[in-house]
Each structure stands twice: as structure tokens, then as C-alpha cells.
PDB file of N, CA and C in Angstrom:
ATOM      1  N   MET A 160       0.858  69.476  -2.885  1.00 53.00           N
ATOM      2  CA  MET A 160       0.695  68.420  -1.897  1.00 53.00           C
ATOM      3  C   MET A 160       1.773  67.365  -2.094  1.00 53.00           C
ATOM      4  N   LYS A 161       2.411  66.971  -0.998  1.00 71.00           N
ATOM      5  CA  LYS A 161       3.472  65.984  -1.055  1.00 71.00           C
ATOM      6  C   LYS A 161       2.897  64.575  -1.070  1.00 71.00           C
ATOM      7  N   GLY A 162       3.676  63.650  -1.616  1.00 69.00           N
ATOM      8  CA  GLY A 162       3.288  62.242  -1.622  1.00 69.00           C
ATOM      9  C   GLY A 162       3.607  61.609  -0.284  1.00 69.00           C
ATOM     10  N   PRO A 163       3.361  60.310  -0.163  1.00 76.00           N
ATOM     11  CA  PRO A 163       3.650  59.626   1.107  1.00 76.00           C
ATOM     12  C   PRO A 163       5.154  59.595   1.400  1.00 76.00           C
ATOM     13  N   LEU A 164       5.490  59.591   2.658  1.00 81.00           N
ATOM     14  CA  LEU A 164       6.870  59.524   3.111  1.00 81.00           C
ATOM     15  C   LEU A 164       7.452  58.180   2.706  1.00 81.00           C
ATOM     16  N   SER A 165       8.665  58.174   2.207  1.00 86.00           N
ATOM     17  CA  SER A 165       9.307  56.937   1.761  1.00 86.00           C
ATOM     18  C   SER A 165       9.883  56.192   2.964  1.00 86.00           C
ATOM     19  N   LEU A 166       9.155  55.190   3.434  1.00 89.00           N
ATOM     20  CA  LEU A 166       9.600  54.355   4.549  1.00 89.00           C
ATOM     21  C   LEU A 166       9.797  52.930   4.061  1.00 89.00           C
ATOM     22  N   ASN A 167      10.843  52.289   4.535  1.00 91.00           N
ATOM     23  CA  ASN A 167      11.125  50.899   4.198  1.00 91.00           C
ATOM     24  C   ASN A 167      11.321  50.098   5.470  1.00 91.00           C
ATOM     25  N   ILE A 168      11.105  48.800   5.386  1.00 93.00           N
ATOM     26  CA  ILE A 168      11.320  47.931   6.538  1.00 93.00           C
ATOM     27  C   ILE A 168      12.791  48.005   6.927  1.00 93.00           C
ATOM     28  N   GLY A 169      13.046  48.200   8.203  1.00 93.00           N
ATOM     29  CA  GLY A 169      14.410  48.302   8.719  1.00 93.00           C
ATOM     30  C   GLY A 169      14.864  49.734   8.952  1.00 93.00           C
ATOM     31  N   ASP A 170      14.124  50.732   8.448  1.00 94.00           N
ATOM     32  CA  ASP A 170      14.475  52.136   8.697  1.00 94.00           C
ATOM     33  C   ASP A 170      14.334  52.441  10.187  1.00 94.00           C
ATOM     34  N   THR A 171      15.148  53.349  10.685  1.00 95.00           N
ATOM     35  CA  THR A 171      15.056  53.813  12.060  1.00 95.00           C
ATOM     36  C   THR A 171      14.572  55.260  12.028  1.00 95.00           C
ATOM     37  N   VAL A 172      13.498  55.532  12.785  1.00 96.00           N
ATOM     38  CA  VAL A 172      12.919  56.878  12.797  1.00 96.00           C
ATOM     39  C   VAL A 172      12.869  57.426  14.216  1.00 96.00           C
ATOM     40  N   GLN A 173      12.899  58.749  14.317  1.00 95.00           N
ATOM     41  CA  GLN A 173      12.756  59.422  15.607  1.00 95.00           C
ATOM     42  C   GLN A 173      11.379  60.077  15.610  1.00 95.00           C
ATOM     43  N   MET A 174      10.605  59.828  16.676  1.00 94.00           N
ATOM     44  CA  MET A 174       9.264  60.385  16.790  1.00 94.00           C
ATOM     45  C   MET A 174       9.316  61.713  17.547  1.00 94.00           C
ATOM     46  N   ARG A 175       8.278  62.526  17.365  1.00 94.00           N
ATOM     47  CA  ARG A 175       8.225  63.848  18.008  1.00 94.00           C
ATOM     48  C   ARG A 175       8.105  63.752  19.534  1.00 94.00           C
ATOM     49  N   LYS A 176       7.300  62.811  20.014  1.00 92.00           N
ATOM     50  CA  LYS A 176       7.121  62.646  21.459  1.00 92.00           C
ATOM     51  C   LYS A 176       7.722  61.311  21.888  1.00 92.00           C
ATOM     52  N   PRO A 177       8.299  61.253  23.085  1.00 92.00           N
ATOM     53  CA  PRO A 177       8.879  59.986  23.546  1.00 92.00           C
ATOM     54  C   PRO A 177       7.798  58.973  23.950  1.00 92.00           C
ATOM     55  N   HIS A 178       8.147  57.721  23.850  1.00 91.00           N
ATOM     56  CA  HIS A 178       7.312  56.616  24.310  1.00 91.00           C
ATOM     57  C   HIS A 178       7.320  56.650  25.843  1.00 91.00           C
ATOM     58  N   PRO A 179       6.321  56.097  26.530  1.00 92.00           N
ATOM     59  CA  PRO A 179       6.326  56.100  27.997  1.00 92.00           C
ATOM     60  C   PRO A 179       7.582  55.489  28.621  1.00 92.00           C
ATOM     61  N   CYS A 180       8.274  54.608  27.896  1.00 92.00           N
ATOM     62  CA  CYS A 180       9.512  54.015  28.423  1.00 92.00           C
ATOM     63  C   CYS A 180      10.672  55.012  28.362  1.00 92.00           C
ATOM     64  N   GLY A 181      10.495  56.123  27.640  1.00 92.00           N
ATOM     65  CA  GLY A 181      11.536  57.134  27.531  1.00 92.00           C
ATOM     66  C   GLY A 181      12.231  57.163  26.180  1.00 92.00           C
ATOM     67  N   GLY A 182      12.058  56.124  25.372  1.00 92.00           N
ATOM     68  CA  GLY A 182      12.710  56.068  24.064  1.00 92.00           C
ATOM     69  C   GLY A 182      11.923  56.829  23.004  1.00 92.00           C
ATOM     70  N   ASP A 183      12.652  57.412  22.050  1.00 93.00           N
ATOM     71  CA  ASP A 183      11.968  58.116  20.960  1.00 93.00           C
ATOM     72  C   ASP A 183      12.404  57.600  19.591  1.00 93.00           C
ATOM     73  N   THR A 184      13.206  56.536  19.561  1.00 96.00           N
ATOM     74  CA  THR A 184      13.632  55.956  18.293  1.00 96.00           C
ATOM     75  C   THR A 184      12.944  54.615  18.078  1.00 96.00           C
ATOM     76  N   TRP A 185      12.499  54.398  16.841  1.00 96.00           N
ATOM     77  CA  TRP A 185      11.716  53.220  16.482  1.00 96.00           C
ATOM     78  C   TRP A 185      12.237  52.614  15.191  1.00 96.00           C
ATOM     79  N   ARG A 186      12.092  51.293  15.029  1.00 96.00           N
ATOM     80  CA  ARG A 186      12.444  50.599  13.791  1.00 96.00           C
ATOM     81  C   ARG A 186      11.161  50.243  13.062  1.00 96.00           C
ATOM     82  N   VAL A 187      11.117  50.488  11.762  1.00 95.00           N
ATOM     83  CA  VAL A 187       9.959  50.157  10.934  1.00 95.00           C
ATOM     84  C   VAL A 187       9.964  48.652  10.671  1.00 95.00           C
ATOM     85  N   VAL A 188       8.855  47.967  11.038  1.00 95.00           N
ATOM     86  CA  VAL A 188       8.755  46.517  10.850  1.00 95.00           C
ATOM     87  C   VAL A 188       7.646  46.121   9.882  1.00 95.00           C
ATOM     88  N   ARG A 189       6.799  47.071   9.490  1.00 93.00           N
ATOM     89  CA  ARG A 189       5.710  46.789   8.550  1.00 93.00           C
ATOM     90  C   ARG A 189       5.384  48.069   7.802  1.00 93.00           C
ATOM     91  N   VAL A 190       5.179  47.959   6.486  1.00 92.00           N
ATOM     92  CA  VAL A 190       4.865  49.119   5.662  1.00 92.00           C
ATOM     93  C   VAL A 190       3.643  48.789   4.816  1.00 92.00           C
ATOM     94  N   GLY A 191       2.718  49.712   4.747  1.00 89.00           N
ATOM     95  CA  GLY A 191       1.499  49.562   3.960  1.00 89.00           C
ATOM     96  C   GLY A 191       0.573  50.704   4.314  1.00 89.00           C
ATOM     97  N   ALA A 192      -0.730  50.428   4.352  1.00 89.00           N
ATOM     98  CA  ALA A 192      -1.687  51.451   4.785  1.00 89.00           C
ATOM     99  C   ALA A 192      -1.452  51.783   6.256  1.00 89.00           C
ATOM    100  N   ASP A 193      -0.991  50.784   7.015  1.00 93.00           N
ATOM    101  CA  ASP A 193      -0.581  50.969   8.407  1.00 93.00           C
ATOM    102  C   ASP A 193       0.923  50.773   8.484  1.00 93.00           C
ATOM    103  N   ILE A 194       1.567  51.471   9.412  1.00 94.00           N
ATOM    104  CA  ILE A 194       3.008  51.346   9.620  1.00 94.00           C
ATOM    105  C   ILE A 194       3.233  50.654  10.959  1.00 94.00           C
ATOM    106  N   GLY A 195       3.982  49.566  10.958  1.00 96.00           N
ATOM    107  CA  GLY A 195       4.339  48.856  12.185  1.00 96.00           C
ATOM    108  C   GLY A 195       5.684  49.365  12.670  1.00 96.00           C
ATOM    109  N   LEU A 196       5.766  49.710  13.944  1.00 96.00           N
ATOM    110  CA  LEU A 196       6.993  50.229  14.550  1.00 96.00           C
ATOM    111  C   LEU A 196       7.334  49.429  15.792  1.00 96.00           C
ATOM    112  N   ARG A 197       8.635  49.255  16.045  1.00 96.00           N
ATOM    113  CA  ARG A 197       9.102  48.588  17.258  1.00 96.00           C
ATOM    114  C   ARG A 197      10.041  49.548  17.983  1.00 96.00           C
ATOM    115  N   CYS A 198       9.739  49.807  19.258  1.00 95.00           N
ATOM    116  CA  CYS A 198      10.551  50.717  20.073  1.00 95.00           C
ATOM    117  C   CYS A 198      11.936  50.096  20.277  1.00 95.00           C
ATOM    118  N   LEU A 199      12.980  50.872  20.072  1.00 94.00           N
ATOM    119  CA  LEU A 199      14.336  50.355  20.242  1.00 94.00           C
ATOM    120  C   LEU A 199      14.766  50.308  21.702  1.00 94.00           C
ATOM    121  N   THR A 200      13.998  50.926  22.595  1.00 93.00           N
ATOM    122  CA  THR A 200      14.328  50.912  24.018  1.00 93.00           C
ATOM    123  C   THR A 200      13.688  49.730  24.737  1.00 93.00           C
ATOM    124  N   CYS A 201      12.368  49.544  24.545  1.00 94.00           N
ATOM    125  CA  CYS A 201      11.650  48.507  25.299  1.00 94.00           C
ATOM    126  C   CYS A 201      11.124  47.365  24.421  1.00 94.00           C
ATOM    127  N   GLU A 202      11.332  47.438  23.095  1.00 93.00           N
ATOM    128  CA  GLU A 202      10.891  46.409  22.146  1.00 93.00           C
ATOM    129  C   GLU A 202       9.371  46.306  21.998  1.00 93.00           C
ATOM    130  N   ARG A 203       8.607  47.286  22.481  1.00 94.00           N
ATOM    131  CA  ARG A 203       7.150  47.288  22.305  1.00 94.00           C
ATOM    132  C   ARG A 203       6.840  47.520  20.840  1.00 94.00           C
ATOM    133  N   LYS A 204       5.805  46.853  20.329  1.00 95.00           N
ATOM    134  CA  LYS A 204       5.421  46.985  18.924  1.00 95.00           C
ATOM    135  C   LYS A 204       4.077  47.696  18.835  1.00 95.00           C
ATOM    136  N   VAL A 205       3.973  48.691  17.929  1.00 95.00           N
ATOM    137  CA  VAL A 205       2.722  49.418  17.720  1.00 95.00           C
ATOM    138  C   VAL A 205       2.415  49.451  16.227  1.00 95.00           C
ATOM    139  N   LEU A 206       1.138  49.644  15.917  1.00 95.00           N
ATOM    140  CA  LEU A 206       0.678  49.746  14.543  1.00 95.00           C
ATOM    141  C   LEU A 206      -0.101  51.051  14.428  1.00 95.00           C
ATOM    142  N   LEU A 207       0.349  51.955  13.542  1.00 94.00           N
ATOM    143  CA  LEU A 207      -0.287  53.258  13.371  1.00 94.00           C
ATOM    144  C   LEU A 207      -0.736  53.415  11.922  1.00 94.00           C
ATOM    145  N   PRO A 208      -1.859  54.101  11.708  1.00 95.00           N
ATOM    146  CA  PRO A 208      -2.229  54.441  10.330  1.00 95.00           C
ATOM    147  C   PRO A 208      -1.118  55.295   9.711  1.00 95.00           C
ATOM    148  N   ARG A 209      -0.865  55.117   8.426  1.00 92.00           N
ATOM    149  CA  ARG A 209       0.226  55.816   7.757  1.00 92.00           C
ATOM    150  C   ARG A 209       0.154  57.335   7.963  1.00 92.00           C
ATOM    151  N   SER A 210      -1.030  57.923   7.838  1.00 90.00           N
ATOM    152  CA  SER A 210      -1.163  59.373   7.973  1.00 90.00           C
ATOM    153  C   SER A 210      -0.744  59.846   9.358  1.00 90.00           C
ATOM    154  N   GLU A 211      -1.145  59.122  10.386  1.00 94.00           N
ATOM    155  CA  GLU A 211      -0.788  59.496  11.756  1.00 94.00           C
ATOM    156  C   GLU A 211       0.705  59.296  12.003  1.00 94.00           C
ATOM    157  N   CYS A 212       1.243  58.196  11.497  1.00 92.00           N
ATOM    158  CA  CYS A 212       2.662  57.908  11.674  1.00 92.00           C
ATOM    159  C   CYS A 212       3.527  58.986  11.011  1.00 92.00           C
ATOM    160  N   GLU A 213       3.169  59.356   9.776  1.00 90.00           N
ATOM    161  CA  GLU A 213       3.943  60.384   9.070  1.00 90.00           C
ATOM    162  C   GLU A 213       3.893  61.720   9.800  1.00 90.00           C
ATOM    163  N   ARG A 214       2.786  62.033  10.419  1.00 92.00           N
ATOM    164  CA  ARG A 214       2.640  63.277  11.172  1.00 92.00           C
ATOM    165  C   ARG A 214       3.516  63.260  12.428  1.00 92.00           C
ATOM    166  N   ARG A 215       3.659  62.083  13.047  1.00 93.00           N
ATOM    167  CA  ARG A 215       4.406  61.969  14.305  1.00 93.00           C
ATOM    168  C   ARG A 215       5.918  61.837  14.120  1.00 93.00           C
ATOM    169  N   ILE A 216       6.380  61.483  12.918  1.00 93.00           N
ATOM    170  CA  ILE A 216       7.814  61.289  12.700  1.00 93.00           C
ATOM    171  C   ILE A 216       8.523  62.646  12.651  1.00 93.00           C
ATOM    172  N   LYS A 217       9.577  62.753  13.432  1.00 93.00           N
ATOM    173  CA  LYS A 217      10.388  63.967  13.458  1.00 93.00           C
ATOM    174  C   LYS A 217      11.448  63.904  12.364  1.00 93.00           C
ATOM    175  N   ARG A 218      12.151  62.758  12.269  1.00 92.00           N
ATOM    176  CA  ARG A 218      13.167  62.583  11.234  1.00 92.00           C
ATOM    177  C   ARG A 218      13.479  61.104  11.054  1.00 92.00           C
ATOM    178  N   ILE A 219      14.057  60.783   9.914  1.00 91.00           N
ATOM    179  CA  ILE A 219      14.531  59.418   9.656  1.00 91.00           C
ATOM    180  C   ILE A 219      15.985  59.392  10.075  1.00 91.00           C
ATOM    181  N   VAL A 220      16.295  58.567  11.081  1.00 91.00           N
ATOM    182  CA  VAL A 220      17.642  58.507  11.638  1.00 91.00           C
ATOM    183  C   VAL A 220      18.560  57.713  10.716  1.00 91.00           C
ATOM    184  N   ALA A 221      18.085  56.549  10.251  1.00 89.00           N
ATOM    185  CA  ALA A 221      18.903  55.685   9.395  1.00 89.00           C
ATOM    186  C   ALA A 221      18.018  54.963   8.396  1.00 89.00           C
ATOM    187  N   GLN A 222      18.458  54.944   7.145  1.00 87.00           N
ATOM    188  CA  GLN A 222      17.759  54.198   6.106  1.00 87.00           C
ATOM    189  C   GLN A 222      18.305  52.778   6.101  1.00 87.00           C
ATOM    190  N   ALA A 223      17.431  51.805   5.880  1.00 79.00           N
ATOM    191  CA  ALA A 223      17.860  50.414   5.797  1.00 79.00           C
ATOM    192  C   ALA A 223      18.533  50.177   4.455  1.00 79.00           C
ATOM    193  N   THR A 224      19.625  49.453   4.458  1.00 76.00           N
ATOM    194  CA  THR A 224      20.262  49.057   3.212  1.00 76.00           C
ATOM    195  C   THR A 224      19.627  47.743   2.763  1.00 76.00           C
ATOM    196  N   PRO A 225      19.683  47.417   1.476  1.00 68.00           N
ATOM    197  CA  PRO A 225      19.050  46.184   0.992  1.00 68.00           C
ATOM    198  C   PRO A 225      19.508  44.929   1.722  1.00 68.00           C
ATOM    199  N   ASP A 226      20.750  44.862   2.169  1.00 63.00           N
ATOM    200  CA  ASP A 226      21.211  43.665   2.871  1.00 63.00           C
ATOM    201  C   ASP A 226      20.735  43.624   4.326  1.00 63.00           C
ATOM    202  N   GLN A 227      20.269  44.754   4.884  1.00 55.00           N
ATOM    203  CA  GLN A 227      19.733  44.774   6.248  1.00 55.00           C
ATOM    204  C   GLN A 227      18.276  44.354   6.290  1.00 55.00           C
ATOM    205  N   ALA A 228      17.526  44.617   5.220  1.00 54.00           N
ATOM    206  CA  ALA A 228      16.097  44.310   5.193  1.00 54.00           C
ATOM    207  C   ALA A 228      15.905  42.796   5.218  1.00 54.00           C
ATOM    208  N   PRO A 229      15.060  42.290   6.114  1.00 58.00           N
ATOM    209  CA  PRO A 229      14.851  40.846   6.197  1.00 58.00           C
ATOM    210  C   PRO A 229      14.069  40.335   4.992  1.00 58.00           C
ATOM    211  N   SER A 230      14.269  39.052   4.684  1.00 56.00           N
ATOM    212  CA  SER A 230      13.514  38.436   3.587  1.00 56.00           C
ATOM    213  C   SER A 230      12.067  38.241   4.020  1.00 56.00           C
ATOM    214  N   ALA A 231      11.186  37.894   3.095  1.00 53.00           N
ATOM    215  CA  ALA A 231       9.754  37.735   3.401  1.00 53.00           C
ATOM    216  C   ALA A 231       9.531  36.667   4.462  1.00 53.00           C
ATOM    217  N   GLY A 232      10.230  35.547   4.389  1.00 54.00           N
ATOM    218  CA  GLY A 232      10.062  34.471   5.372  1.00 54.00           C
ATOM    219  C   GLY A 232      10.547  34.892   6.751  1.00 54.00           C
ATOM    220  N   ALA A 233      11.679  35.539   6.810  1.00 55.00           N
ATOM    221  CA  ALA A 233      12.215  35.996   8.085  1.00 55.00           C
ATOM    222  C   ALA A 233      11.322  37.071   8.684  1.00 55.00           C
ATOM    223  N   ARG A 234      10.700  37.893   7.801  1.00 53.00           N
ATOM    224  CA  ARG A 234       9.808  38.948   8.276  1.00 53.00           C
ATOM    225  C   ARG A 234       8.608  38.362   9.007  1.00 53.00           C
ATOM    226  N   ARG A 235       8.015  37.292   8.450  1.00 51.00           N
ATOM    227  CA  ARG A 235       6.858  36.668   9.078  1.00 51.00           C
ATOM    228  C   ARG A 235       7.232  36.100  10.456  1.00 51.00           C
ATOM    229  N   GLU A 236       8.401  35.498  10.561  1.00 52.00           N
ATOM    230  CA  GLU A 236       8.852  34.938  11.846  1.00 52.00           C
ATOM    231  C   GLU A 236       9.098  36.051  12.850  1.00 52.00           C
ATOM    232  N   GLN A 237       9.666  37.174  12.380  1.00 55.00           N
ATOM    233  CA  GLN A 237      10.016  38.288  13.257  1.00 55.00           C
ATOM    234  C   GLN A 237       8.769  38.950  13.834  1.00 55.00           C
ATOM    235  N   GLU A 238       7.686  39.070  13.041  1.00 54.00           N
ATOM    236  CA  GLU A 238       6.493  39.757  13.477  1.00 54.00           C
ATOM    237  C   GLU A 238       5.661  38.918  14.435  1.00 54.00           C
ATOM    238  N   SER A 239       5.868  37.640  14.481  1.00 52.00           N
ATOM    239  CA  SER A 239       5.069  36.761  15.364  1.00 52.00           C
ATOM    240  C   SER A 239       5.438  36.909  16.812  1.00 52.00           C
TER     241      SER A 239
END
């Protein structure tokens, strides 16, 4: 059995099915028991349980580098 998928804030992932807006690429904005994703096409934000999110991810398009990941304070402002 594999462990949880290694996702970090700022990663870009491609989902198996497209969003109703037509986009299939998402940016990870929250990591924990639930994964927060923001559509790169329409900027819609969704929150999925980790197990469901990992099942729906087709591939990781881009990993976030440490300098791309927002600080804790900026993260709180961004999610509001």
C-alpha cells in the first residue's frame, strides 16, 4: 500500500476530468486532511477530501519551489 501523495502549496496538478469551465489544471492552496484547489482557468476554489483528491489527480504538472510557496501570513490573506 502506498502512502499519501506528496502535495505542497503552490503545486500545479492536472485532474482526470475537466471542470465545467473547461479547465483541467489546478493550483494547490491548502494541504491537510482536505486539499484546497483553485482552478487556473476560472479561479474557482474547491475543497476535497485528500483520498478523493488523490484519486482524481492525473499528474502533477509542476512542483512548487520553496521561493514560490507563500508565507503563512500571505497564505491567510490569499485564502480569504
